[in-house]
Coordinates of C-alpha atoms and ligand atoms in Angstrom, one line a residue:
X721 CA 18.2 4.5 -4.8
X722 CA 21.6 5.7 -6.1
X723 CA 21.9 9.2 -4.8
X724 CA 25.6 10.0 -4.4
X725 CA 27.6 9.0 -7.4
X726 CA 31.1 10.3 -7.7
X727 CA 31.0 13.9 -9.0
X728 CA 32.3 13.3 -12.5
X729 CA 30.1 10.4 -13.6
X730 CA 28.3 12.5 -16.1
X731 CA 31.4 13.4 -18.0
X732 CA 32.3 9.7 -18.4
X733 CA 29.1 8.8 -20.3
X734 CA 28.7 8.6 -24.0
X735 CA 27.6 11.9 -25.4
X736 CA 25.7 13.0 -28.5
X737 CA 22.9 10.5 -28.3
X738 CA 19.5 11.2 -29.7
X739 CA 16.8 11.5 -27.0
X740 CA 13.3 11.6 -28.3
X741 CA 10.4 12.5 -26.1
X742 CA 6.8 11.8 -27.1
X743 CA 4.4 14.2 -25.3
X744 CA 5.1 17.8 -24.4
X745 CA 3.1 18.8 -21.4
X746 CA 4.1 17.8 -17.8
X747 CA 6.4 14.8 -17.7
X748 CA 7.8 15.0 -21.2
X749 CA 9.4 18.5 -21.0
X750 CA 10.6 17.7 -17.5
X751 CA 12.4 14.6 -18.8
X752 CA 13.9 16.5 -21.7
X753 CA 15.1 19.4 -19.5
X754 CA 16.7 17.0 -17.0
X755 CA 18.4 15.1 -19.8
X756 CA 19.7 18.4 -21.3
X757 CA 21.1 19.5 -17.9
X758 CA 23.1 16.3 -17.6
X759 CA 24.1 16.0 -21.2
X760 CA 24.9 19.2 -23.1
X761 CA 25.6 17.4 -26.3
X762 CA 22.6 15.2 -26.7
X763 CA 20.3 15.8 -29.6
X764 CA 16.9 16.2 -27.7
X765 CA 13.6 16.5 -29.4
X766 CA 10.0 16.7 -28.0
X767 CA 7.1 15.8 -30.2
X768 CA 3.9 17.2 -29.0
X769 CA 0.5 16.5 -30.4
X770 CA -1.2 19.5 -28.8
X771 CA -0.5 23.1 -30.0
X772 CA 0.8 24.2 -26.7
X773 CA 3.7 23.0 -24.6
X774 CA 4.2 22.6 -20.8
X775 CA 0.6 23.4 -20.0
X776 CA -0.2 23.8 -16.3
X777 CA -3.3 21.5 -16.6
X778 CA -3.9 21.6 -12.8
X779 CA -4.5 25.3 -13.3
X780 CA -7.3 24.9 -15.8
X781 CA -10.2 25.0 -13.2
X782 CA -8.8 28.3 -11.8
X783 CA -8.6 29.9 -15.3
X784 CA -12.2 28.8 -16.0
X785 CA -13.3 29.9 -12.6
X786 CA -11.8 33.4 -13.1
X787 CA -9.0 33.3 -10.5
X788 CA -6.8 34.9 -13.3
X789 CA -7.5 36.1 -16.8
X790 CA -4.4 35.6 -18.9
X791 CA -4.4 32.1 -20.4
X792 CA -0.6 32.4 -21.1
X793 CA -0.1 32.2 -17.3
X794 CA -0.9 28.5 -17.8
X795 CA 2.1 28.2 -20.2
X796 CA 4.7 30.5 -18.6
X797 CA 7.9 30.1 -16.7
X798 CA 7.8 31.8 -13.2
X799 CA 9.4 34.8 -14.9
X800 CA 6.5 35.1 -17.4
X801 CA 8.2 33.6 -20.5
X802 CA 5.8 31.4 -22.6
X803 CA 7.2 28.0 -23.0
X804 CA 6.9 27.7 -26.8
X805 CA 9.2 26.0 -29.3
X806 CA 11.4 29.1 -29.5
X807 CA 11.8 29.2 -25.7
X808 CA 12.7 25.5 -25.6
X809 CA 15.3 26.0 -28.4
X810 CA 16.8 29.2 -27.0
X811 CA 16.9 28.4 -23.3
X812 CA 17.4 24.7 -23.4
X813 CA 18.6 23.8 -26.9
X814 CA 15.7 21.4 -27.1
X815 CA 13.8 21.0 -30.4
X816 CA 10.1 21.1 -29.5
X817 CA 7.8 20.2 -32.4
X818 CA 4.1 20.9 -31.8
X819 CA 0.8 20.0 -33.5
X820 CA 2.5 16.6 -34.4
X821 CA 1.3 13.2 -33.4
X822 CA 3.5 10.2 -33.2
X823 CA 1.5 7.4 -34.8
X824 CA 3.9 4.4 -34.5
X825 CA 7.2 3.2 -33.0
X826 CA 9.6 1.0 -34.8
X827 CA 11.7 -0.5 -32.1
X828 CA 14.0 -2.4 -34.6
X829 CA 14.9 0.6 -36.6
X830 CA 14.7 2.8 -33.5
X831 CA 12.5 5.3 -35.2
X832 CA 9.0 6.8 -34.7
X833 CA 6.5 7.9 -37.4
X834 CA 4.9 11.2 -36.8
X835 CA 2.2 13.2 -38.6
X836 CA 1.9 17.0 -38.6
X837 CA -1.7 17.6 -37.7
X838 CA -1.8 20.9 -39.5
X839 CA -0.2 20.1 -42.8
X840 CA -0.7 16.3 -42.8
X841 CA 3.0 15.8 -43.6
X842 CA 4.6 12.6 -42.2
X843 CA 8.1 12.4 -40.9
X844 CA 10.3 9.8 -39.4
X845 CA 12.4 10.6 -36.3
X846 CA 15.3 8.5 -35.0
X847 CA 16.2 7.9 -31.4
X848 CA 18.8 6.2 -29.3
X849 CA 16.6 6.7 -26.2
X850 CA 12.9 7.2 -26.4
X851 CA 10.7 8.6 -23.5
X852 CA 7.0 8.0 -23.7
X853 CA 5.1 10.8 -22.0
X854 CA 1.7 10.7 -23.8
X855 CA -0.5 11.3 -20.8
X856 CA -4.1 10.0 -20.6
X857 CA -7.5 10.5 -22.2
X858 CA -10.7 11.3 -20.4
X859 CA -13.1 8.3 -20.1
X860 CA -16.5 8.9 -21.6
X861 CA -19.6 7.0 -20.4
X862 CA -20.8 4.6 -23.1
X863 CA -24.4 6.0 -23.1
X864 CA -26.7 7.3 -25.8
X865 CA -26.3 10.9 -26.7
X866 CA -22.6 11.1 -25.8
X867 CA -21.9 12.9 -29.1
X868 CA -24.3 15.7 -28.6
X869 CA -23.1 19.3 -28.8
X870 CA -22.5 20.8 -25.4
X871 CA -20.7 17.8 -23.9
X872 CA -17.1 18.4 -23.1
X873 CA -14.2 17.5 -20.7
X874 CA -11.7 19.7 -18.9
X875 CA -8.5 17.9 -19.9
X876 CA -6.8 20.1 -22.5
X877 CA -6.0 23.7 -23.2
X878 CA -8.7 23.9 -25.9
X879 CA -11.2 22.5 -23.2
X880 CA -10.0 25.2 -20.8
X881 CA -10.4 27.9 -23.5
X882 CA -13.9 26.7 -24.4
X883 CA -15.1 26.7 -20.8
X884 CA -13.5 30.0 -20.1
X885 CA -15.4 31.4 -23.2
X886 CA -18.6 29.9 -21.7
X887 CA -17.8 31.8 -18.5
X888 CA -17.1 35.1 -20.3
X889 CA -20.1 34.9 -22.6
X890 CA -22.4 34.1 -19.6
X891 CA -25.1 32.5 -21.9
X892 CA -25.2 29.0 -20.3
X893 CA -27.2 29.0 -17.1
X894 CA -27.4 25.3 -16.2
X895 CA -24.7 22.6 -16.5
X896 CA -24.1 19.1 -15.2
X897 CA -20.7 17.8 -14.1
X898 CA -20.6 14.0 -14.5
X899 CA -18.2 12.6 -11.9
X900 CA -17.5 13.7 -8.3
X901 CA -13.8 13.1 -8.3
X902 CA -11.1 15.7 -7.9
X903 CA -11.4 17.2 -11.4
X904 CA -15.3 17.0 -11.3
X905 CA -15.5 18.9 -8.0
X906 CA -12.9 21.5 -9.1
X907 CA -14.9 22.0 -12.3
X908 CA -18.1 22.3 -10.3
X909 CA -16.5 25.2 -8.3
X910 CA -15.1 26.9 -11.5
X911 CA -18.5 26.8 -13.3
X912 CA -20.5 27.8 -10.2
X913 CA -18.2 30.8 -9.8
X914 CA -19.0 31.6 -13.5
X915 CA -22.6 31.9 -12.4
X916 CA -23.8 28.6 -13.8
X917 CA -26.2 26.4 -11.8
X918 CA -24.4 23.1 -11.4
X919 CA -25.5 19.6 -10.6
X920 CA -22.7 17.0 -9.9
X921 CA -23.7 13.4 -10.7
X922 CA -21.7 10.7 -9.0
X923 CA -22.3 7.0 -9.6
X924 CA -20.8 5.9 -6.3
X925 CA -22.3 6.6 -2.8
X926 CA -20.0 9.6 -2.2
X927 CA -17.9 12.3 -4.0
X928 CA -14.1 12.3 -3.7
X929 CA -13.5 8.6 -3.2
X930 CA -10.1 9.2 -1.7
X931 CA -11.8 10.3 1.5
X932 CA -13.7 8.3 4.1
X933 CA -17.5 8.7 3.5
X934 CA -18.0 10.9 6.6
X935 CA -15.4 13.5 5.4
X936 CA -16.7 13.3 1.9
X937 CA -20.3 13.9 3.1
X938 CA -19.1 17.1 5.0
X939 CA -17.6 18.3 1.8
X940 CA -20.7 17.5 -0.1
X941 CA -22.7 19.6 2.4
X942 CA -20.2 22.4 1.8
X943 CA -20.6 22.1 -2.0
X944 CA -24.4 22.2 -1.6
X945 CA -24.1 25.3 0.7
X946 CA -22.8 27.1 -2.5
X947 CA -26.0 26.3 -4.3
X948 CA -24.5 23.6 -6.4
X949 CA -26.4 20.3 -6.2
X950 CA -24.8 16.9 -5.7
X951 CA -26.5 13.6 -6.7
X952 CA -24.7 10.5 -5.5
X953 CA -25.5 6.8 -6.0
X954 CA -26.9 7.6 -9.4
X955 CA -25.3 7.2 -12.9
X956 CA -25.9 9.0 -16.1
X957 CA -27.9 6.7 -18.4
X958 CA -28.3 9.0 -21.4
X959 CA -27.7 12.5 -22.7
X960 CA -30.8 14.0 -24.2
X961 CA -30.8 16.5 -27.1
X962 CA -33.0 18.5 -29.4
X963 CA -33.4 18.3 -33.2
X964 CA -30.2 20.3 -33.7
X965 CA -28.1 17.8 -31.8
X966 CA -27.7 20.1 -28.8
X967 CA -27.7 18.8 -25.3
X968 CA -30.9 19.6 -23.4
X969 CA -30.8 17.3 -20.4
X970 CA -29.0 14.5 -18.6
X971 CA -31.0 11.4 -17.8
X972 CA -30.1 9.4 -14.7
X973 CA -30.3 5.7 -13.9
X974 CA -33.3 6.3 -11.6
X975 CA -35.1 8.0 -14.5
X976 CA -34.7 11.6 -13.3
X977 CA -33.9 14.1 -16.0
X978 CA -31.8 17.2 -15.2
X979 CA -32.2 19.9 -17.8
X980 CA -28.9 21.5 -18.8
X981 CA -27.3 23.2 -21.7
X982 CA -23.8 21.8 -21.0
X983 CA -22.2 18.7 -19.4
X984 CA -18.6 18.3 -18.4
X985 CA -17.6 14.7 -18.1
X986 CA -14.9 14.0 -15.5
X987 CA -15.2 10.3 -14.7
X988 CA -11.5 9.5 -14.8
X989 CA -8.8 9.0 -17.4
X990 CA -7.3 6.1 -19.4
X991 CA -3.6 5.9 -20.0
X992 CA -2.6 6.6 -23.7
X993 CA -0.9 3.3 -24.5
X994 CA -1.9 2.6 -28.1
X995 CA 1.4 3.3 -29.9
X996 CA 3.4 1.6 -27.1
X997 CA 1.2 -1.5 -27.1
X998 CA 1.3 -1.8 -30.9
X999 CA 5.1 -1.7 -30.6
X1000 CA 5.2 -4.5 -28.1
X1001 CA 5.8 -2.5 -25.0
X1002 CA 4.3 -4.3 -22.0
X1003 CA 1.0 -3.0 -20.6
X1004 CA 0.0 -3.8 -17.0
X1005 CA -3.2 -4.7 -15.2
X1006 CA -4.1 -1.1 -14.7
X1007 CA -3.8 -0.6 -18.5
X1008 CA -0.8 1.6 -18.1
X1009 CA 2.7 1.2 -19.6
X1010 CA 4.7 -1.1 -17.3
X1011 CA 8.0 0.4 -16.0
X1012 CA 10.6 -0.6 -13.5
X1013 CA 12.0 1.7 -10.9
X1014 CA 14.3 3.4 -13.5
X1015 CA 11.1 4.2 -15.4
X1016 CA 12.3 1.8 -18.1
X1017 CA 9.9 -0.3 -20.1
X1018 CA 10.6 -3.9 -21.3
X1019 CA 12.7 -2.2 -24.1
X1020 CA 15.9 -1.0 -22.5
X1021 CA 16.0 2.0 -24.9
X1022 CA 12.4 3.1 -24.1
X1023 CA 11.3 4.8 -20.9
X1024 CA 7.8 5.9 -20.0
X1025 CA 6.6 8.5 -17.5
X1026 CA 3.5 10.2 -16.2
X1027 CA -0.2 9.4 -16.7
X1028 CA 0.5 6.8 -19.5
X1029 CA 2.3 4.5 -17.0
X1030 CA 1.3 2.5 -14.0
X1031 CA 3.5 2.5 -10.9
X1032 CA 3.9 0.6 -7.7
X1033 CA 2.0 1.7 -4.6
X1034 CA 4.7 1.9 -1.9
X1035 CA 2.5 0.4 0.8
X1036 CA 0.8 -2.4 -1.1
X1037 CA 3.5 -3.2 -3.7
X1038 CA 0.8 -3.6 -6.3
X1039 CA 0.6 -1.3 -9.3
X1040 CA -1.8 1.6 -9.5
X1041 CA -2.6 4.2 -12.1
X1042 CA -1.7 7.5 -10.3
X1043 CA -2.5 10.4 -12.6
X1044 CA -1.0 13.3 -10.6
X1045 CA 1.1 16.2 -11.8
X1046 CA 3.7 16.0 -9.1
X1047 CA 4.4 12.3 -9.8
X1048 CA 4.6 13.0 -13.6
X1049 CA 7.3 15.6 -13.0
X1050 CA 9.2 13.4 -10.6
X1051 CA 9.1 10.5 -13.0
X1052 CA 10.1 12.8 -15.9
X1053 CA 13.2 13.9 -13.9
X1054 CA 14.2 10.3 -13.2
X1055 CA 13.7 9.1 -16.8
X1056 CA 15.4 12.1 -18.2
X1057 CA 18.5 11.4 -16.2
X1058 CA 18.5 7.7 -16.9
X1059 CA 18.0 8.3 -20.6
X1060 CA 20.9 10.8 -20.6
X1061 CA 23.5 9.0 -18.5
X1062 CA 22.4 5.4 -18.0
X1063 CA 20.3 3.9 -15.2
X1064 CA 21.4 5.7 -12.1
X1065 CA 18.3 7.0 -10.3
X1066 CA 15.1 5.3 -9.3
X1067 CA 11.5 6.3 -8.7
X1068 CA 10.1 4.2 -5.9
X1069 CA 6.3 4.6 -6.5
X1070 CA 3.4 6.4 -4.9
X1071 CA 1.5 6.5 -1.7
X1072 CA -1.3 8.4 -3.6
X1073 CA -1.0 11.8 -1.9
X1074 CA -3.5 14.3 -3.3
X1075 CA -5.2 17.5 -2.3
X1076 CA -7.8 19.8 -3.9
X1077 CA -9.7 23.0 -3.3
X1078 CA -13.5 22.7 -2.8
X1079 CA -14.8 26.3 -2.5
X1080 CA -13.5 27.5 0.9
X1081 CA -12.5 24.0 1.9
X1082 CA -9.3 22.1 1.1
X1083 CA -9.4 18.3 1.2
X1084 CA -6.7 15.7 0.8
X1085 CA -5.5 12.3 1.6
X1086 CA -2.3 10.2 1.7
X1087 CA -1.6 6.5 2.1
X1088 CA -4.3 4.0 2.7
X1089 CA -7.9 4.5 3.7
X1090 CA -9.4 2.0 6.1
X1091 CA -11.1 0.2 3.2
X1092 CA -8.0 -0.1 1.1
X1093 CA -6.0 -1.3 4.2
X1094 CA -8.6 -3.9 4.8
X1095 CA -8.5 -5.0 1.2
X1096 CA -4.7 -5.4 1.5
X1097 CA -5.3 -7.8 4.4
X1098 CA -4.4 -5.6 7.4
X1099 CA -6.2 -7.5 10.2
X1100 CA -6.0 -5.0 13.0
X1101 CA -6.6 -1.5 11.9
X1102 CA -7.3 1.5 14.2
X1103 CA -8.6 4.8 13.1
X1104 CA -9.5 8.1 14.7
X1105 CA -11.3 11.3 13.6
X1106 CA -10.4 14.6 15.2
X1107 CA -11.3 18.2 14.6
X1108 CA -9.3 21.2 15.6
X1109 CA -8.5 24.8 14.8
X1110 CA -5.5 25.2 12.5
X1111 CA -4.1 28.1 14.7
X1112 CA -5.1 29.9 17.9
X1113 CA -8.4 31.8 17.9
X1114 CA -6.7 35.1 18.2
X1115 CA -4.9 34.5 14.9
X1116 CA -8.1 33.7 13.0
X1117 CA -8.5 30.0 13.6
X1118 CA -10.0 27.9 10.8
X1119 CA -11.4 24.4 11.4
X1120 CA -9.7 21.2 10.2
X1121 CA -11.2 17.7 10.4
X1122 CA -8.6 14.9 10.4
X1123 CA -8.7 11.1 10.1
X1124 CA -5.8 8.9 10.8
X1125 CA -5.4 5.2 10.0
X1126 CA -2.8 2.9 11.6
X1127 CA -1.8 -0.7 11.7
X1128 CA -2.5 -1.6 15.4
X1129 CA -0.2 -4.6 15.1
X1130 CA 2.9 -2.6 14.2
X1131 CA 1.7 0.8 15.3
X1132 CA 2.6 2.2 11.9
X1133 CA 0.9 5.1 10.3
X1134 CA -0.9 3.9 7.2
X1135 CA -3.0 6.8 6.0
X1136 CA -4.3 10.3 6.8
X1137 CA -7.1 12.4 5.5
X1138 CA -7.8 16.0 6.2
X1139 CA -10.5 18.5 5.1
X1140 CA -11.5 21.9 6.3
X1141 CA -11.4 25.7 6.0
X1142 CA -7.7 25.6 7.2
X1143 CA -4.8 24.4 5.2
X1144 CA -5.3 20.6 4.8
X1145 CA -2.4 20.5 2.3
X1146 CA 0.1 21.2 5.0
X1147 CA -1.2 18.4 7.3
X1148 CA -1.4 16.0 4.4
X1149 CA 2.2 16.8 3.4
X1150 CA 3.5 16.1 6.9
X1151 CA 1.6 12.8 7.0
X1152 CA 2.9 11.8 3.6
X1153 CA 6.5 12.2 4.9
X1154 CA 5.7 10.3 8.0
X1155 CA 4.2 7.4 6.1
X1156 CA 7.1 7.3 3.6
X1157 CA 9.5 7.4 6.5
X1158 CA 7.7 4.3 8.0
X1159 CA 6.9 6.2 11.3
X1160 CA 4.8 4.6 14.0
X1161 CA 2.2 6.5 15.9
X1162 CA 4.4 6.4 19.0
X1163 CA 7.1 8.2 17.0
X1164 CA 4.8 10.7 15.4
X1165 CA 3.3 11.9 18.7
X1166 CA 6.6 13.6 19.5
X1167 CA 7.5 14.9 16.1
X1168 CA 9.3 18.3 16.2
X1169 CA 7.3 20.5 13.9
X1170 CA 7.4 24.3 13.4
X1171 CA 5.1 26.4 15.6
X1172 CA 4.2 30.0 15.8
X1173 CA 0.6 31.3 16.3
X1174 CA 0.2 32.7 12.8
X1175 CA 0.9 29.3 11.4
X1176 CA -0.3 26.6 13.7
X1177 CA -1.2 25.4 17.2
X1178 CA 1.6 24.3 19.6
X1179 CA 0.3 20.8 18.9
X1180 CA -0.6 20.9 15.2
X1181 CA -3.6 19.0 13.9
X1182 CA -1.7 16.0 12.7
X1183 CA 0.0 15.6 16.1
X1184 CA -3.3 16.0 18.0
X1185 CA -4.8 13.4 15.7
X1186 CA -1.8 11.1 16.5
X1187 CA -2.2 11.7 20.2
X1188 CA -5.9 10.7 20.0
X1189 CA -5.0 7.6 18.0
X1190 CA -2.3 6.7 20.5
X1191 CA -4.9 7.1 23.3
X1192 CA -7.2 4.7 21.5
X1193 CA -4.3 2.2 20.9
X1194 CA -3.4 2.4 24.6
X1195 CA -7.0 2.0 25.7
X1196 CA -7.1 5.5 27.3
X1197 CA -9.9 6.6 25.0
X1198 CA -12.7 4.6 23.4
X1199 CA -14.2 6.4 20.5
X1200 CA -17.0 6.1 18.0
X1201 CA -17.5 8.0 14.9
X1202 CA -20.5 10.2 14.1
X1203 CA -21.5 7.6 11.5
X1204 CA -21.4 4.8 14.2
X1205 CA -23.5 6.9 16.6
X1206 CA -26.0 7.8 13.9
X1207 CA -26.4 4.1 12.9
X1208 CA -26.8 3.1 16.6
X1209 CA -29.6 5.6 17.0
X1210 CA -31.2 4.5 13.7
X1211 CA -31.3 0.9 15.0
X1212 CA -33.1 2.1 18.1
X1213 CA -30.2 1.9 20.5
X1214 CA -30.3 4.5 23.3
X1215 CA -26.9 5.4 24.6
X1216 CA -26.8 8.2 27.2
X1217 CA -25.5 11.1 25.1
X1218 CA -23.8 14.1 26.7
X1219 CA -23.0 17.4 25.0
X1220 CA -20.3 18.9 27.2
X1221 CA -20.4 22.4 25.9
X1222 CA -21.8 25.6 27.5
X1223 CA -25.5 26.6 27.4
X1224 CA -24.6 29.5 25.1
X1225 CA -23.0 27.2 22.6
X1226 CA -25.9 24.8 22.8
X1227 CA -28.3 27.7 22.0
X1228 CA -26.3 28.6 18.9
X1229 CA -25.8 25.1 17.5
X1230 CA -26.9 21.6 18.5
X1231 CA -27.4 18.1 17.1
X1232 CA -30.8 17.4 18.5
X1233 CA -30.3 13.6 18.9
X1234 CA -31.6 13.2 22.4
X1235 CA -28.5 14.5 24.0
X1236 CA -28.2 15.9 27.5
X1237 CA -26.5 19.2 28.0
X1238 CA -24.0 18.8 30.8
X1239 CA -21.0 21.3 30.5
X1240 CA -17.8 19.5 31.3
X1241 CA -17.0 22.0 34.2
X1242 CA -20.2 20.9 36.0
X1243 CA -20.0 17.2 35.2
X1244 CA -18.5 16.1 38.6
X1245 CA -21.4 17.8 40.4
X1246 CA -24.1 16.3 38.2
X1247 CA -23.1 12.6 38.2
X1248 CA -26.4 11.9 39.9
X1249 CA -28.2 12.8 36.6
X1250 CA -26.5 10.0 34.8
X1251 CA -27.8 6.4 34.6
X1252 CA -27.4 4.4 37.9
X1253 CA -26.1 1.4 36.0
X1254 CA -22.5 2.3 35.5
X1255 CA -22.2 -0.1 32.5
X1256 CA -24.7 1.9 30.5
X1257 CA -23.2 3.1 27.2
X1258 CA -22.4 6.8 27.5
X1259 CA -21.3 9.0 24.5
X1260 CA -19.7 12.3 25.1
X1261 CA -18.9 15.1 22.7
X1262 CA -18.4 18.9 22.3
X1263 CA -17.7 21.1 19.3
X1264 CA -14.4 19.2 18.5
X1265 CA -14.6 16.6 21.3
X1266 CA -11.7 17.8 23.3
X1267 CA -14.1 18.6 26.2
X1268 CA -15.9 15.4 25.2
X1269 CA -12.6 13.5 25.9
X1270 CA -12.1 15.2 29.2
X1271 CA -15.7 14.4 30.2
X1272 CA -15.1 10.8 29.3
X1273 CA -12.0 10.6 31.5
X1274 CA -14.0 12.1 34.4
X1275 CA -16.7 9.5 33.9
X1276 CA -14.2 6.7 33.8
X1277 CA -12.6 8.0 36.9
X1278 CA -16.0 7.8 38.6
X1279 CA -16.6 4.2 37.8
X1280 CA -18.5 4.4 34.5
X1281 CA -17.3 1.5 32.3
X1282 CA -18.8 2.0 28.9
X1283 CA -17.9 5.6 27.9
X1284 CA -17.2 6.6 24.3
X1285 CA -16.1 9.9 22.8
X1286 CA -17.9 10.9 19.6
X1287 CA -14.7 11.6 17.6
X1288 CA -14.3 15.0 16.0
X1289 CA -17.4 16.4 17.8
X1290 CA -20.1 18.4 16.1
X1291 CA -17.6 19.7 13.5
X1292 CA -17.3 16.1 12.2
X1293 CA -21.1 15.4 12.2
X1294 CA -22.1 15.0 8.5
X1295 CA -25.8 14.8 9.1
X1296 CA -28.6 17.3 9.5
X1297 CA -28.4 19.3 12.8
X1298 CA -31.3 20.6 14.8
X1299 CA -29.6 24.0 14.9
Ligands
FAD201 C1 -8.2 19.9 -14.9 C2 -7.1 19.1 -14.3 C3 -6.7 19.4 -13.0 C4 -5.7 18.7 -12.4 N1 -5.3 19.0 -11.1 C5 -4.2 18.3 -10.6 C6 -3.8 18.7 -9.3 O1 -4.3 19.6 -8.7 N2 -2.7 18.0 -8.8 C7 -2.1 17.0 -9.5 O2 -1.2 16.4 -8.9 N3 -2.5 16.6 -10.7 C8 -3.6 17.3 -11.3 N4 -4.0 16.9 -12.5 C9 -3.3 15.8 -13.2 C10 -2.1 16.3 -13.9 O3 -2.3 17.4 -14.7 C11 -1.5 15.1 -14.8 O4 -1.3 14.1 -13.9 C12 -0.3 15.5 -15.5 O5 -0.5 16.5 -16.4 C13 0.2 14.3 -16.3 O6 1.3 14.6 -17.0 P1 1.8 13.8 -18.3 O7 3.0 14.4 -18.8 O8 1.8 12.4 -18.0 O9 0.6 14.0 -19.3 P2 0.0 15.3 -20.0 O10 0.3 16.5 -19.1 O11 -1.4 15.0 -20.2 O12 0.8 15.5 -21.3 C14 0.7 14.5 -22.3 C15 0.9 15.2 -23.6 O13 1.2 14.2 -24.6 C16 0.7 14.6 -25.8 N5 0.5 13.4 -26.6 C17 -0.4 12.4 -26.4 N6 -0.2 11.4 -27.4 C18 0.7 11.9 -28.2 C19 1.3 11.3 -29.4 N7 0.9 10.2 -29.9 N8 2.2 12.1 -30.0 C20 2.6 13.3 -29.5 N9 2.1 13.8 -28.4 C21 1.2 13.1 -27.7 C22 -0.6 15.3 -25.5 O14 -0.9 16.3 -26.5 C23 -0.3 15.9 -24.1 O15 -0.1 17.3 -24.2 C24 -5.0 17.7 -13.1 C25 -5.4 17.4 -14.4 C26 -6.4 18.1 -15.0 C27 -6.8 17.8 -16.4

């Protein structure tokens, strides 16, 4: 990546070019603004199909959920100025044309055809450099009844306005959210906060596919604790309606019918590529516009950014469709600069870092999951799950559950997932930097991170997780996940299970899986209660499995040879508990 060019390179470039941007929400205006900052003389125009500009789409669920009431806050600068055409002209000398759809691109003439969606008027715009920033369109399931009234998405400002109106009117009592991904779950929370009884339908075996099943199941339990229902492993087979064409129920593949007055579909998005494809711009395997690291398409005068593109995954090298707001902005910045001054900066791709709020929980992931690492051919993968408070108890600790994935052959960190009542986003951010920096677990264990009690533990969660993974890699700890233990028990295996907590804790909360209560402090004196055969499989745990780990070390020191720690302890147990 070219970072440090000599200071005056911008002045040497050709000025007064026409830069045309198609799409005016996240990546488009970013590209236009960057181009303007580097080329004061360029003629810069944004053509935007929607009525609004620079919408904070990521904020829609919070507007619908009533976290704030003024819709203009979704359209404002940090100082409260609405980013409308007049703002773009006055503050940036950028001509922003709204309610206008670009219908075709003529690469030979270097023009685009556009239609004003209010007046129907058509107009041709010229360009020297064109930036495609058309975003993506929500997928809709191809099932009967999809056109019924009451079926919507949460993708646009009008969608957000509609759902906010639904909230304010309070007439709708039951709704279904189709899709348990990031937007589906955020929508579920928003509508549940609006007093609507929600059922989330997810076709796959879990919600939030960016997480390991165990963590996703804990989140599902959290969603259900808020009186929202979650149905997994079941797809929508039809939307049912009345004689007025109004939605009345959603029918599932297993035949169940869920009565509802509204359905919000959130099953993913498809890149908007039509006009690019028709103009001969190359489309990739993920159905996104193909770009190189300069965000340039196969036409040197045309760049593409944001959700309409596909970009390389930095760990796999293969292209992915990564519809994230942060990436859209970063790509916009790169394309804006390159369109203004020539190809000087590059965008290296994504490691698919994301985070979301799920009621009181936050949840995120970065890099590869175990499954995606396996698919990529990593032969020797090690993972660990840990739980821990996000800060000392005297500062109001909140739980976090972490999962780390590493390549045992190179020791490199491949992925990290985190959920919990604490700030998962901070842990995910640190992990993302470590992955992008190519750090190994051995390097990560001694990372110098900020620490003070209001913010973290002396050893923050990501480091504690790295320590546990390093222990596993070095053979100091053998672990098994709650899922592995559960499956063992389901198969009739009978490991000797020790809960290492105190009797008081046991009274308050316990798994009830045939465990023996032996507090870690008394373990040395109670070894005679353990199986005589020292090769018997023993599983230890506590609330977060720190004492479980200490107990395991004590047992190993006393000659037991098959001792495993249930990773993450009770906090990471996704199944029903006796108490
Ligand atoms: C509810 C919701 C929550 C989200 N939450 C998060 C989050 O928490 N974190 C995160 O990273 N990402 C989040 N995202 C994703 C993020 O908003 C998108 O990745 C980002 O907006 C993509 O930017 P973009 O510029 O590519 O496309 P968009 O922001 O979709 O903008 C594309 C614009 O192009 C216009 N357009 C399309 N075709 C034409 C045409 N032919 N002519 C003219 N104009 C056209 C459209 O009107 C649209 O306004 C969320 C998205 C939604 C919907």
